[in-house]
Coordinates of C-alpha atoms in Angstrom, one line a residue:
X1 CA 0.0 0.0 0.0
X2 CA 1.1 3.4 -0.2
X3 CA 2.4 5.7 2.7
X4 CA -0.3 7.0 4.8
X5 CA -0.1 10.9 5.3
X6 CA 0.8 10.3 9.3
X7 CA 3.6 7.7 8.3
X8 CA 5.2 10.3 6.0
X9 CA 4.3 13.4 8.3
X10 CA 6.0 11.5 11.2
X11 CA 9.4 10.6 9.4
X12 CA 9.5 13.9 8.8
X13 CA 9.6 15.4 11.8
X14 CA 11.7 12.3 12.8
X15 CA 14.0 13.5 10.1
X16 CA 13.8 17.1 11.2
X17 CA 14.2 16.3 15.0
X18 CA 17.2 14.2 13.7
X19 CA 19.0 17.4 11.9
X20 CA 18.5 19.8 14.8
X21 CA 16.5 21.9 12.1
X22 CA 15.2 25.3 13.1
X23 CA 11.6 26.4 13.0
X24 CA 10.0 23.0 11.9
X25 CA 6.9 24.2 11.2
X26 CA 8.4 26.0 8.6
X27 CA 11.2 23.6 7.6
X28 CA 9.1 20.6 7.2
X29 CA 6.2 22.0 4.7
X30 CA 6.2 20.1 1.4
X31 CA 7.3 20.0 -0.8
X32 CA 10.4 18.9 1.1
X33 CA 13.8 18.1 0.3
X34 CA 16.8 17.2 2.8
X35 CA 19.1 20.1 3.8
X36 CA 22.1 17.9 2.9
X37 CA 20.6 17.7 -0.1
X38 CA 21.9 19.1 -3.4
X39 CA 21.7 19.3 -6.9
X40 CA 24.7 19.5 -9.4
X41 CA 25.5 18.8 -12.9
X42 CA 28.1 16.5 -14.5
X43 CA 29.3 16.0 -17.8
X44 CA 27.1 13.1 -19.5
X45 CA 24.8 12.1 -16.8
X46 CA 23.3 15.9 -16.6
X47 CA 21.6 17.1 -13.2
X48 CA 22.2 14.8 -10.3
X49 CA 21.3 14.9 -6.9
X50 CA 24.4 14.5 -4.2
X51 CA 24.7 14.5 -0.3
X52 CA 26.5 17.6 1.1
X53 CA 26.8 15.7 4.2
X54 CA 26.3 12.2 6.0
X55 CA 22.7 10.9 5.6
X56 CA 21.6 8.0 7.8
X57 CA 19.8 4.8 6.7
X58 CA 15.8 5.6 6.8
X59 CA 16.3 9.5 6.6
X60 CA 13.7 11.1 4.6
X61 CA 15.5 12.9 1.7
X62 CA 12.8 14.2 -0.4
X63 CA 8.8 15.0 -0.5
X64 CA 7.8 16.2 -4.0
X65 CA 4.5 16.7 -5.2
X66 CA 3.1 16.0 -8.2
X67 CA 3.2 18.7 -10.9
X68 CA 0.7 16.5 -13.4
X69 CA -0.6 12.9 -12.7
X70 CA -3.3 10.5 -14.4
X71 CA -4.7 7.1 -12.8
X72 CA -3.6 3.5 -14.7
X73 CA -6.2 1.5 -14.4
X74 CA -8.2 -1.3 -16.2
X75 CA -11.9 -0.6 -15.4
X76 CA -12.2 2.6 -13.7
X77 CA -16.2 2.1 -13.4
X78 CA -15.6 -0.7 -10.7
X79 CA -11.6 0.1 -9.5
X80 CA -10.6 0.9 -6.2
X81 CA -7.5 2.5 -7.2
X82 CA -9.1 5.6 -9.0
X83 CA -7.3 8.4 -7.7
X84 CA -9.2 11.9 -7.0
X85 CA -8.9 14.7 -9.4
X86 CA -8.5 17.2 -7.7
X87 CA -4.1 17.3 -7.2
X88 CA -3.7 18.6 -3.8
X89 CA -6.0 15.3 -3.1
X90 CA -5.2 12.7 -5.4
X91 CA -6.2 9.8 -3.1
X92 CA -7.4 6.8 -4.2
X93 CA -11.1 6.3 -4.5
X94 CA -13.4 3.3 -3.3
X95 CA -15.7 2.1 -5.9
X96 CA -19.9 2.6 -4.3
X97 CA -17.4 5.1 -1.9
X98 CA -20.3 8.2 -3.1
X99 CA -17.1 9.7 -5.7
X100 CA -18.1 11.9 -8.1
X101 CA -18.0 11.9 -11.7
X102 CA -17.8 14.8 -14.6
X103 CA -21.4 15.8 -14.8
X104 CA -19.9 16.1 -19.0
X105 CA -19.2 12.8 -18.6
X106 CA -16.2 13.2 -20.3
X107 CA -13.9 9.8 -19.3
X108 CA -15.1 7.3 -16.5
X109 CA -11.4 8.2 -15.3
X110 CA -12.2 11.5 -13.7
X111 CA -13.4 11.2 -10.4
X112 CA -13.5 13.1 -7.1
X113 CA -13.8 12.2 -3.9
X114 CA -16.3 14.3 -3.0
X115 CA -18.1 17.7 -3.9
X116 CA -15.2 19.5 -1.5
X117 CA -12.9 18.4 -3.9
X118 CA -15.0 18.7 -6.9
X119 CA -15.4 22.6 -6.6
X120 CA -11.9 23.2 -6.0
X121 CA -10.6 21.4 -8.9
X122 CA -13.4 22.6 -10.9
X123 CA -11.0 25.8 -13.2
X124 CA -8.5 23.1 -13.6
X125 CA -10.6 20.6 -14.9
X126 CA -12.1 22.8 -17.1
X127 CA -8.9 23.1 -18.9
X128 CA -8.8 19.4 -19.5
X129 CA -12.6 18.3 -19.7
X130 CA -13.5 19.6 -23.6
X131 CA -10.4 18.2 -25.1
X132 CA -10.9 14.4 -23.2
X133 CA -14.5 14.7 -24.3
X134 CA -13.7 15.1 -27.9
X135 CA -10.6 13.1 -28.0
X136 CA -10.7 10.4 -25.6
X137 CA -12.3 7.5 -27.1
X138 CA -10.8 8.2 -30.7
X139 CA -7.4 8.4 -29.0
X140 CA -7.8 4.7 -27.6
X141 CA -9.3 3.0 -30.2
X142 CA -6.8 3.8 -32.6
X143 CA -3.2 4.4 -31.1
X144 CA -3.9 2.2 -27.6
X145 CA -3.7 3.6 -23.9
X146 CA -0.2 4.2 -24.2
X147 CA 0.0 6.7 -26.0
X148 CA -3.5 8.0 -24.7
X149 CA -1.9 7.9 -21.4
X150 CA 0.8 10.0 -22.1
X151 CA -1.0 12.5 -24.2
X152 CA -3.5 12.6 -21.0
X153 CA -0.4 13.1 -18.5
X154 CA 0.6 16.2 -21.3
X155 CA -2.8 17.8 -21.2
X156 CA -2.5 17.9 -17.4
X157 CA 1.0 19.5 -17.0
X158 CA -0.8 21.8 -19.9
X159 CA -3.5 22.5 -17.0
X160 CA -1.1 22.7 -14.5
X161 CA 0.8 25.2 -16.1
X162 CA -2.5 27.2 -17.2
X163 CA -3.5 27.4 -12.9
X164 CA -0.1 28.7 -12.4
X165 CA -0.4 31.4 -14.5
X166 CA -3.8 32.3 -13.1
X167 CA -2.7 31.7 -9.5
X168 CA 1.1 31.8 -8.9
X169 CA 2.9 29.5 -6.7
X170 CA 4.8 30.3 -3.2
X171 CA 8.5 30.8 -4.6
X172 CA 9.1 31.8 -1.1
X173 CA 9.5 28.3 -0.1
X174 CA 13.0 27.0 1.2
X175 CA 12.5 24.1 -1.4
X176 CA 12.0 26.2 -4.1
X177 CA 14.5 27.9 -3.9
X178 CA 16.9 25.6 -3.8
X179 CA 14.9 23.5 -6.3
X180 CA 12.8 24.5 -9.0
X181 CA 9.5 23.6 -9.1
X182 CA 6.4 24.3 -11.2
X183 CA 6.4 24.8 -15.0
X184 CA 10.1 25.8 -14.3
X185 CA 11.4 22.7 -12.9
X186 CA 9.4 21.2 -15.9
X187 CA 10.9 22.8 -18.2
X188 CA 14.8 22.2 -16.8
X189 CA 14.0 18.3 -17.1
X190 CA 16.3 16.3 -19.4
X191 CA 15.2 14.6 -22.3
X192 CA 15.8 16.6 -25.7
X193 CA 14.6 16.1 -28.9
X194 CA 18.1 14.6 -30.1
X195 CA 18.3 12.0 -27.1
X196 CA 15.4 10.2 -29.5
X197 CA 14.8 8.2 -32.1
X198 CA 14.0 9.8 -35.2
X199 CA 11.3 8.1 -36.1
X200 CA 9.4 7.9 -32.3
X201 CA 9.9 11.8 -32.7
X202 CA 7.9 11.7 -36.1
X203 CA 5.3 9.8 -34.3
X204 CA 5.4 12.1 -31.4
X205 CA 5.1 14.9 -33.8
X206 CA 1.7 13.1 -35.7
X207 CA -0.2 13.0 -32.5
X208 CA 0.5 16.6 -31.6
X209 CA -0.4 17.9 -34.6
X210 CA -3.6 15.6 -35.0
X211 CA -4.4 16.2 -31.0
X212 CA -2.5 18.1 -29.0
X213 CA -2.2 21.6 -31.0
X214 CA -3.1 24.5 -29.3
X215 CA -6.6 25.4 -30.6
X216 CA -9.9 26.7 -28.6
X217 CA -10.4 22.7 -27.5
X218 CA -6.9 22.9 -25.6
X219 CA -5.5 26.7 -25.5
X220 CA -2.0 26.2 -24.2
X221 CA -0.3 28.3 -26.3
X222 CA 3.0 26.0 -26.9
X223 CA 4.0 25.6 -31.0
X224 CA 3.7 22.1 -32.7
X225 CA 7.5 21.9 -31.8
X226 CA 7.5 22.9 -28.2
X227 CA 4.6 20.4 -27.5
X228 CA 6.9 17.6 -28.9
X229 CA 9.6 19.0 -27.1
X230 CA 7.7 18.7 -23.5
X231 CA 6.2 15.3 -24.7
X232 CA 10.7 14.0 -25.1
X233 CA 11.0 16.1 -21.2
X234 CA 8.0 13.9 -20.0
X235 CA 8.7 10.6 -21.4
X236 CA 12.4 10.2 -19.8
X237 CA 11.0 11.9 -16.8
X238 CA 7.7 10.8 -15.7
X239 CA 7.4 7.8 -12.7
X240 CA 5.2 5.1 -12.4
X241 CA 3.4 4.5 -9.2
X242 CA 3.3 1.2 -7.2
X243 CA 1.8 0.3 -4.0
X244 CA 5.2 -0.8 -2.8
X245 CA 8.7 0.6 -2.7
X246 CA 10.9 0.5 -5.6
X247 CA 14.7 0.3 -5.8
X248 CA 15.4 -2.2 -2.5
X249 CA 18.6 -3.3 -2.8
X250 CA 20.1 -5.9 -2.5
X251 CA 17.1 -7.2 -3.6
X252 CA 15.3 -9.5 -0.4
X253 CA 14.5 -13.4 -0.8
X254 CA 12.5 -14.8 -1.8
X255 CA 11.7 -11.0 -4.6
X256 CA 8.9 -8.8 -3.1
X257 CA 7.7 -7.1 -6.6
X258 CA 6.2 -3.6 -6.2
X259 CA 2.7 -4.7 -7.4
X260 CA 0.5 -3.4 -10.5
X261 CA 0.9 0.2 -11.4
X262 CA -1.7 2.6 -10.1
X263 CA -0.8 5.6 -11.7
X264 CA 1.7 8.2 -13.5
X265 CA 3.1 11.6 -12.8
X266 CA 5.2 13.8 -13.6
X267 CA 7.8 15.4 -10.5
X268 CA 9.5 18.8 -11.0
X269 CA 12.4 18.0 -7.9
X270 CA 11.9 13.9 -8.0
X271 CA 13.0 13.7 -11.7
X272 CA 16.5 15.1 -10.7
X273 CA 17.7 11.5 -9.2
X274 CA 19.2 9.4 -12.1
X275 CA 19.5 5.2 -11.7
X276 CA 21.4 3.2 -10.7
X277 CA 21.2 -0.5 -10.2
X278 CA 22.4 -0.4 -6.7
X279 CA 20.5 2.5 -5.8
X280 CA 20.8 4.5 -2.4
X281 CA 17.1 5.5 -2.3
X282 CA 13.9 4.0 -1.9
X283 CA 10.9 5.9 -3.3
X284 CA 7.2 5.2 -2.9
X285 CA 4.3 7.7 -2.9
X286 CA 1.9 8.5 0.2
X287 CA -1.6 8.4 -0.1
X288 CA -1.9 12.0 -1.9
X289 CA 0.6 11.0 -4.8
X290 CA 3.4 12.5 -3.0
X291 CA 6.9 11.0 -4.1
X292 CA 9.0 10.4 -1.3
X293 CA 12.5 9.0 -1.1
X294 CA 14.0 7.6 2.0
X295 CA 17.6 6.7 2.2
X296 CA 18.1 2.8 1.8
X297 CA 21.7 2.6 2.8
X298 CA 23.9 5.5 4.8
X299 CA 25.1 7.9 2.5
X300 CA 28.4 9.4 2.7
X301 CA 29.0 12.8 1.9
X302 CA 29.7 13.8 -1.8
X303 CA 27.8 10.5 -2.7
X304 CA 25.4 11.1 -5.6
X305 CA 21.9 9.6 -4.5
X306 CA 20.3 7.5 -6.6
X307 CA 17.2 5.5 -7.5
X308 CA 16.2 2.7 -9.5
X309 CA 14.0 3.0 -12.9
X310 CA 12.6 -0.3 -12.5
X311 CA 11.6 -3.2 -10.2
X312 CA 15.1 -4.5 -9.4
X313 CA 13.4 -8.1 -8.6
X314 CA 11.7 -8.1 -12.4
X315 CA 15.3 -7.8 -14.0
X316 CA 18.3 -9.5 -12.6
X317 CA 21.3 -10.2 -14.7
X318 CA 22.9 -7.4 -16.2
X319 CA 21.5 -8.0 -20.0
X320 CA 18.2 -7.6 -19.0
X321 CA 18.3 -4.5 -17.1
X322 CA 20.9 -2.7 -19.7
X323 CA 18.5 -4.0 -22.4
X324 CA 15.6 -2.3 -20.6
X325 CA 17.0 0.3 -19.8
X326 CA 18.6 1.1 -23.4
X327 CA 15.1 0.5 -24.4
X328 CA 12.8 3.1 -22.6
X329 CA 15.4 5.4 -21.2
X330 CA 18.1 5.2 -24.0
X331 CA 21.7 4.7 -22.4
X332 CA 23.8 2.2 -21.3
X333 CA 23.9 1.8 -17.5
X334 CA 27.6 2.1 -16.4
X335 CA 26.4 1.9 -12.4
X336 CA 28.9 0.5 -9.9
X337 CA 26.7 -2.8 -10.0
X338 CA 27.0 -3.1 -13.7
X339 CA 30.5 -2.3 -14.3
X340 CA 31.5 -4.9 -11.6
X341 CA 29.5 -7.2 -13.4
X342 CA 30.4 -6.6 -16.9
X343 CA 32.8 -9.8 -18.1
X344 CA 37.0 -9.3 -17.8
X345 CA 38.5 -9.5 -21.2
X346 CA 40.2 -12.8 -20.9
X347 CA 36.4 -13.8 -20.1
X348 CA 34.9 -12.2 -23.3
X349 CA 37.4 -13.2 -25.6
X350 CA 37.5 -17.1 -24.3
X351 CA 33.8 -16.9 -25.3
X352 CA 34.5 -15.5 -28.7
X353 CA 36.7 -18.4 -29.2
X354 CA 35.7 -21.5 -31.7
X355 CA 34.2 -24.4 -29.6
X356 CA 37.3 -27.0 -30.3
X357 CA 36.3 -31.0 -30.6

């Protein structure tokens, strides 16, 4: 299951108590990231997060919350895992629970959890509700719920980014400023246009043009280019989310898997952590959608922290997680893990030798 809010709220101020940190009240509002915390950037690998100081083993090193996020589910009519619309909520639903549905009717996918949350998510639903009307259905029958999922997650960083420009975030926070957030830490993701393959770009570009151009059924303003542009930021960038943690390492007996996927979202300060196969942090979200790391291991200072892209219990040997990851994420993992197990040269070339009878 995910965290509950009074798990997470309590390792917080456990954290807090733990660091000697000033003015909690203050110093513990989320989003929240560790003060020995920090961001840098190296050649290749980009931004990176990295510990300015010791951190202990179950620290909590980050609370982000979501910027955009869409359930995954099968049958939304009867799931129990259909999160709230409304984003400050985002908790997951009960089926015959009294949630609400668009009065428009627009996809069985949109639910709130009540009329409280109804009303207050009504402006930014209204950004969304025309387009998934018109588009929806079409979308699914003919290119799958891939691709309608991630066209859906685009449409809602879209409405994210419209709300912001009617009602500005709090830059005052001590996150932000040491992390961006909102459309701004969107926009500093990785993921370029290049870092693609031509023709999943062209493809990219089709379904923008054909759904996602800005046009009175979604005004965003963005060209044809800068839509596929944000589509290549979200696609390297956007998390899964699982009722269990992912990135335990070393990876228990007999595997616990992290269960079926609930859900998708977009993080402007979680997306900073790159992978490793041996990763340092455990993440999981609470019970609003909330991404939280914790640390999985001490951490020594100057360490980069690290999670993992994938269930580490799915993927074992070091084929199968360099060919997925070479797959969806496009580069070769060179973690600690994998180079120690890459083959010695005397190894790969008495392979490459002729079997001799």
């Amino acid at each position: 299951m995910s965290l509950s809010t009074t798990t997470v709220e309590k390792r917080l101020l456990a954290t807090a108590e733990h660091l000697n940190v000033p003015n909690k009240s203050q110093s513990t509002s989320v989003p929240w990231v560790h003060p020995h915390l920090e961001q840098g950037v190296v050649p290749i690998k980009g931004r990176q997060l990295r510990a300015s100081q010791p951190i202990r083993q179950g620290e909590l090193l980050m609370i982000d919350v979501p910027y955009a996020l869409i359930p995954v589910v099968d049958d939304p009519a009867s799931s129990d895992s259909l999160l709230c619309s409304n984003p400050t909520c985002s908790r997951q639903t009960q089926h015959g629970s009294g949630r609400i549905s668009c009065p428009n009717r627009c996809l069985a996918d949109v639910v709130w959890c009540g009329p409280t949350c109804q009303e207050a998510d009504q402006l930014r639903h209204e950004f969304e509700c025309t387009w998934l009307q018109r588009y929806a259905a079409p979308i699914r029958a003919k290119w799958g719920e891939y691709d309608f999922g991630m066209m859906w997650l685009i449409v809602r960083i879209l409405a994210s980014q419209h709300m912001e420009r009617q009602q500005p975030s709090d830059t005052d926070n001590e996150t932000n400023q040491r992390f961006k957030g909102g459309w701004d830490g969107i926009m500093s993701f990785c993921g370029s246009i290049d870092s693609w393959a031509h023709s999943q770009v062209r493809s990219w570009t089709a379904l923008v043009k054909k759904y996602l151009r800005s046009s009175p059924v979604l005004s965003h303003g963005l060209s044809a280019d800068d839509t596929v542009a944000l589509i290549c930021r979200e696609e390297a960038n956007s998390f899964g989310l699982y009722p269990r943690e992912t990135g335990v390492y070393p990876v228990p007996e007999p595997p616990v898997d992290r269960g079926e996927q609930f859900a998708a979202a977009v993080y402007p300060r979680a997306a900073i952590a790159n992978h490793s196969c041996s990763p340092n942090i455990m993440h999981k979200p609470d019970h609003h959608g909330r991404m939280v790391f914790t640390a999985s291991r001490d951490i020594a200072a100057g360490e980069e922290c690290c999670i993992s892209y994938f269930d580490l219990s799915k993927r074992v040997d070091l084929k199968s997680r360099r060919d997925h990851l070479q797959g969806l994420f496009r580069f070769v993992c060179g973690c600690d893990r994998c180079s120690a197990e890459e083959p010695s040269e005397k190894e790969s070339d008495w392979v490459g030798l002729p079997f001799l009878e």
